Amino acid sequence: MTELEESIGYHFKNRKLLTEALSHSSYANENKRNRRSNERLEFLGDSVLSIVVSQYLFEHFSHLPEGELTKIRASLVCEKSLHIFAGKINLGKFLLLGKGEENTGGRERASILADAFEALIAAVFLDGGLEAARTHILNFIPEDVEAQRHAAFNDYKTILQEVIQQNPEEKVEYVIVDQSGPDHNKAFTVNVCLNTNVIGVGTGRSKKEAEQMAAKEALKLMGYDEAQ
């Protein structure tokens, strides 16, 4: 763990937070006694990541409208980018995985690495505060960040949000309705709801992928070419 701390330039006061951030659900399930997975930290880290990236873009790209900022942010916080960020610190090497996940390539799986990266953000945030988390996150923002606006063309959630924003009273929500399979081969099903009406259903190997597929289906049903 010291090697990982050196890699990210942050040393934990509470090492238990770092251990939790690295603990995949498959490992926690096999070591139930006093062991928690990183799923709760992932939830918090997702929000911390979003606010830090949003503020950074707001302050550094005052010439861009809201829609462009949204696309850049989406491309920076998507699973693909988080997988790349995790690779820069060799995060997979430090993960605590169950035997099934270990034997099926879990250390290289994009969804697991992306989730662990978000959990690590939360651990830094809880241990050192927002400024520590901000410093950690901004180390991964690429120099050509503005070019990221062109990388979001497959971000169906962002496209759907832009469509829905044309009617401010409407609200979009993503709801996990099913998850099945062993830890190393999970399948998630997500409904995307407009107010209380289901407008799309998606499945995927991760929650993020399932949400994207649900948004894609919703766009197709609405007749938007971006989802083709």
Tab-separated table of C-alpha atoms in Angstrom:
chain	number	residue	atom	x	y	z
A	1	MET	CA	0.000	0.000	0.000
A	2	THR	CA	2.931	2.316	0.586
A	3	GLU	CA	3.796	1.903	-3.092
A	4	LEU	CA	0.312	3.070	-4.083
A	5	GLU	CA	0.525	6.021	-1.687
A	6	GLU	CA	3.820	7.027	-3.265
A	7	SER	CA	2.263	6.709	-6.704
A	8	ILE	CA	-0.636	9.055	-5.920
A	9	GLY	CA	1.382	11.392	-3.720
A	10	TYR	CA	-0.893	11.019	-0.723
A	11	HIS	CA	-0.263	9.184	2.555
A	12	PHE	CA	-3.257	8.074	4.576
A	13	LYS	CA	-3.695	8.820	8.239
A	14	ASN	CA	-6.384	6.114	8.359
A	15	ARG	CA	-5.107	3.121	6.431
A	16	LYS	CA	-8.451	1.321	6.883
A	17	LEU	CA	-9.995	3.716	4.352
A	18	LEU	CA	-7.406	2.743	1.764
A	19	THR	CA	-7.972	-0.965	2.435
A	20	GLU	CA	-11.719	-0.507	2.042
A	21	ALA	CA	-11.245	1.414	-1.219
A	22	LEU	CA	-9.261	-1.497	-2.630
A	23	SER	CA	-11.673	-4.219	-1.457
A	24	HIS	CA	-13.873	-5.517	-4.251
A	25	SER	CA	-17.224	-7.032	-3.275
A	26	SER	CA	-15.964	-10.508	-4.235
A	27	TYR	CA	-13.176	-10.208	-1.643
A	28	ALA	CA	-15.512	-8.806	1.008
A	29	ASN	CA	-17.945	-11.669	0.451
A	30	GLU	CA	-15.210	-14.245	0.939
A	31	ASN	CA	-13.884	-12.484	4.040
A	32	LYS	CA	-17.118	-11.414	5.683
A	33	ARG	CA	-15.730	-10.784	9.150
A	34	ASN	CA	-15.025	-7.071	9.620
A	35	ARG	CA	-14.667	-6.597	5.880
A	36	ARG	CA	-16.540	-4.050	3.760
A	37	SER	CA	-16.408	-3.696	0.005
A	38	ASN	CA	-15.604	-0.447	-1.775
A	39	GLU	CA	-19.141	0.048	-3.121
A	40	ARG	CA	-20.149	2.733	-0.603
A	41	LEU	CA	-16.903	4.601	-1.192
A	42	GLU	CA	-17.485	4.354	-4.938
A	43	PHE	CA	-20.856	6.066	-4.459
A	44	LEU	CA	-19.257	8.970	-2.596
A	45	GLY	CA	-16.247	9.167	-4.904
A	46	ASP	CA	-18.477	9.555	-7.941
A	47	SER	CA	-19.971	12.730	-6.443
A	48	VAL	CA	-16.630	14.154	-5.303
A	49	LEU	CA	-15.176	13.536	-8.763
A	50	SER	CA	-18.107	15.274	-10.425
A	51	ILE	CA	-17.940	18.433	-8.280
A	52	VAL	CA	-14.156	18.769	-8.604
A	53	VAL	CA	-14.179	18.301	-12.377
A	54	SER	CA	-17.199	20.597	-12.753
A	55	GLN	CA	-15.524	23.394	-10.798
A	56	TYR	CA	-12.275	22.969	-12.724
A	57	LEU	CA	-14.024	23.222	-16.084
A	58	PHE	CA	-16.188	26.148	-14.923
A	59	GLU	CA	-13.135	28.140	-13.835
A	60	HIS	CA	-10.776	27.286	-16.707
A	61	PHE	CA	-13.137	27.276	-19.696
A	62	SER	CA	-15.273	30.381	-19.260
A	63	HIS	CA	-15.584	30.667	-23.060
A	64	LEU	CA	-17.521	27.401	-23.347
A	65	PRO	CA	-21.309	27.140	-22.958
A	66	GLU	CA	-22.978	24.788	-20.504
A	67	GLY	CA	-23.617	22.107	-23.118
A	68	GLU	CA	-19.941	21.855	-24.088
A	69	LEU	CA	-18.843	21.791	-20.448
A	70	THR	CA	-21.282	18.949	-19.822
A	71	LYS	CA	-19.823	16.920	-22.693
A	72	ILE	CA	-16.236	17.435	-21.530
A	73	ARG	CA	-17.123	16.513	-17.960
A	74	ALA	CA	-18.921	13.391	-19.157
A	75	SER	CA	-15.876	12.270	-21.118
A	76	LEU	CA	-13.589	12.823	-18.113
A	77	VAL	CA	-15.701	10.896	-15.599
A	78	CYS	CA	-16.872	8.032	-17.824
A	79	GLU	CA	-15.762	4.462	-17.234
A	80	LYS	CA	-13.309	4.546	-20.139
A	81	SER	CA	-11.435	7.554	-18.741
A	82	LEU	CA	-11.444	6.259	-15.171
A	83	HIS	CA	-10.023	2.964	-16.446
A	84	ILE	CA	-7.193	4.915	-18.078
A	85	PHE	CA	-6.590	6.954	-14.903
A	86	ALA	CA	-6.467	3.753	-12.848
A	87	GLY	CA	-3.900	2.343	-15.256
A	88	LYS	CA	-1.609	5.327	-14.699
A	89	ILE	CA	-1.188	4.333	-11.055
A	90	ASN	CA	-1.324	0.583	-11.735
A	91	LEU	CA	-4.344	0.367	-9.450
A	92	GLY	CA	-5.189	-3.182	-10.493
A	93	LYS	CA	-2.025	-4.434	-8.823
A	94	PHE	CA	-3.299	-3.382	-5.412
A	95	LEU	CA	-6.915	-4.573	-5.583
A	96	LEU	CA	-8.216	-7.106	-3.085
A	97	LEU	CA	-10.247	-9.606	-5.104
A	98	GLY	CA	-12.071	-12.837	-4.454
A	99	LYS	CA	-10.755	-16.028	-6.018
A	100	GLY	CA	-13.298	-16.076	-8.846
A	101	GLU	CA	-12.582	-12.488	-9.826
A	102	GLU	CA	-8.840	-13.053	-9.536
A	103	ASN	CA	-9.009	-16.064	-11.838
A	104	THR	CA	-11.061	-14.327	-14.521
A	105	GLY	CA	-8.961	-11.238	-15.078
A	106	GLY	CA	-10.594	-8.891	-12.593
A	107	ARG	CA	-7.433	-6.842	-12.150
A	108	GLU	CA	-7.697	-5.664	-15.750
A	109	ARG	CA	-11.498	-5.316	-15.963
A	110	ALA	CA	-12.450	-1.747	-16.824
A	111	SER	CA	-15.563	-1.598	-14.652
A	112	ILE	CA	-13.741	-2.847	-11.552
A	113	LEU	CA	-10.833	-0.452	-12.031
A	114	ALA	CA	-13.118	2.513	-12.694
A	115	ASP	CA	-15.136	1.767	-9.561
A	116	ALA	CA	-11.993	1.341	-7.484
A	117	PHE	CA	-10.640	4.639	-8.770
A	118	GLU	CA	-13.803	6.396	-7.575
A	119	ALA	CA	-13.553	4.583	-4.230
A	120	LEU	CA	-9.964	5.768	-3.884
A	121	ILE	CA	-11.110	9.351	-4.471
A	122	ALA	CA	-13.630	8.973	-1.635
A	123	ALA	CA	-10.983	7.506	0.668
A	124	VAL	CA	-8.700	10.485	0.051
A	125	PHE	CA	-11.644	12.842	0.581
A	126	LEU	CA	-12.641	11.271	3.898
A	127	ASP	CA	-9.051	11.067	5.113
A	128	GLY	CA	-7.741	14.455	3.996
A	129	GLY	CA	-10.710	16.596	2.977
A	130	LEU	CA	-11.857	18.167	-0.252
A	131	GLU	CA	-8.576	19.923	-1.081
A	132	ALA	CA	-6.641	16.660	-0.816
A	133	ALA	CA	-9.192	14.987	-3.081
A	134	ARG	CA	-9.040	17.917	-5.513
A	135	THR	CA	-5.255	17.706	-5.754
A	136	HIS	CA	-5.477	13.960	-6.320
A	137	ILE	CA	-8.130	14.234	-9.044
A	138	LEU	CA	-6.535	17.108	-10.926
A	139	ASN	CA	-3.347	15.085	-11.328
A	140	PHE	CA	-5.260	13.037	-13.892
A	141	ILE	CA	-6.844	15.825	-15.934
A	142	PRO	CA	-5.191	15.719	-19.396
A	143	GLU	CA	-3.443	18.811	-20.727
A	144	ASP	CA	-5.623	18.790	-23.854
A	145	VAL	CA	-8.801	18.664	-21.796
A	146	GLU	CA	-10.769	20.842	-24.212
A	147	ALA	CA	-10.342	18.212	-26.902
A	148	GLN	CA	-12.350	15.894	-24.661
A	149	ARG	CA	-15.546	17.473	-25.972
A	150	HIS	CA	-15.075	15.377	-29.112
A	151	ALA	CA	-14.677	12.171	-27.094
A	152	ALA	CA	-18.189	12.201	-25.653
A	153	PHE	CA	-20.063	11.262	-28.820
A	154	ASN	CA	-20.975	7.864	-27.384
A	155	ASP	CA	-22.082	9.259	-24.050
A	156	TYR	CA	-25.777	8.586	-24.428
A	157	LYS	CA	-26.567	9.767	-20.887
A	158	THR	CA	-25.265	13.238	-21.703
A	159	ILE	CA	-27.144	13.373	-24.999
A	160	LEU	CA	-30.362	12.303	-23.282
A	161	GLN	CA	-29.854	14.870	-20.533
A	162	GLU	CA	-29.424	17.624	-23.115
A	163	VAL	CA	-32.657	16.556	-24.804
A	164	ILE	CA	-34.579	16.479	-21.537
A	165	GLN	CA	-33.196	19.852	-20.420
A	166	GLN	CA	-35.250	21.475	-23.158
A	167	ASN	CA	-38.155	20.950	-20.733
A	168	PRO	CA	-36.833	22.079	-17.313
A	169	GLU	CA	-39.755	20.557	-15.394
A	170	GLU	CA	-38.815	17.040	-16.535
A	171	LYS	CA	-36.615	14.801	-14.372
A	172	VAL	CA	-34.502	11.846	-15.475
A	173	GLU	CA	-33.590	9.082	-13.036
A	174	TYR	CA	-31.672	5.810	-13.463
A	175	VAL	CA	-32.897	2.887	-11.353
A	176	ILE	CA	-31.173	-0.486	-10.947
A	177	VAL	CA	-33.962	-3.060	-11.239
A	178	ASP	CA	-31.915	-6.252	-11.315
A	179	GLN	CA	-28.411	-7.602	-10.797
A	180	SER	CA	-27.476	-11.209	-11.218
A	181	GLY	CA	-24.527	-13.534	-11.634
A	182	PRO	CA	-21.395	-14.160	-9.559
A	183	ASP	CA	-19.140	-11.267	-8.546
A	184	HIS	CA	-16.747	-11.901	-11.424
A	185	ASN	CA	-19.520	-11.966	-14.037
A	186	LYS	CA	-22.329	-9.695	-12.901
A	187	ALA	CA	-25.101	-8.383	-15.112
A	188	PHE	CA	-27.010	-5.211	-14.262
A	189	THR	CA	-30.374	-4.080	-15.594
A	190	VAL	CA	-31.277	-0.387	-15.348
A	191	ASN	CA	-34.444	1.524	-16.134
A	192	VAL	CA	-34.184	5.164	-17.158
A	193	CYS	CA	-37.289	7.025	-16.041
A	194	LEU	CA	-38.688	10.332	-17.196
A	195	ASN	CA	-40.548	11.521	-14.132
A	196	THR	CA	-42.199	8.197	-13.215
A	197	ASN	CA	-42.363	6.655	-16.685
A	198	VAL	CA	-39.814	4.106	-17.905
A	199	ILE	CA	-38.455	5.328	-21.243
A	200	GLY	CA	-35.562	2.907	-21.689
A	201	VAL	CA	-34.073	-0.312	-20.332
A	202	GLY	CA	-30.418	-1.313	-20.526
A	203	THR	CA	-28.181	-4.154	-19.415
A	204	GLY	CA	-24.434	-4.271	-18.927
A	205	ARG	CA	-21.496	-5.728	-17.028
A	206	SER	CA	-21.383	-2.605	-14.854
A	207	LYS	CA	-23.936	-0.107	-13.562
A	208	LYS	CA	-22.444	2.609	-15.755
A	209	GLU	CA	-22.652	0.475	-18.893
A	210	ALA	CA	-26.262	-0.476	-18.131
A	211	GLU	CA	-27.173	3.194	-17.650
A	212	GLN	CA	-25.598	4.085	-20.996
A	213	MET	CA	-27.534	1.316	-22.745
A	214	ALA	CA	-30.783	2.458	-21.128
A	215	ALA	CA	-30.165	6.022	-22.298
A	216	LYS	CA	-29.318	4.751	-25.780
A	217	GLU	CA	-32.613	2.858	-25.982
A	218	ALA	CA	-34.525	5.917	-24.759
A	219	LEU	CA	-32.934	8.073	-27.454
A	220	LYS	CA	-33.777	5.540	-30.147
A	221	LEU	CA	-37.374	5.427	-29.019
A	222	MET	CA	-37.443	9.226	-29.134
A	223	GLY	CA	-36.129	9.164	-32.709
A	224	TYR	CA	-32.735	10.769	-32.154
A	225	ASP	CA	-30.036	9.896	-34.672
A	226	GLU	CA	-27.258	10.155	-32.050
A	227	ALA	CA	-28.317	6.800	-30.678
A	228	GLN	CA	-27.941	4.923	-33.944
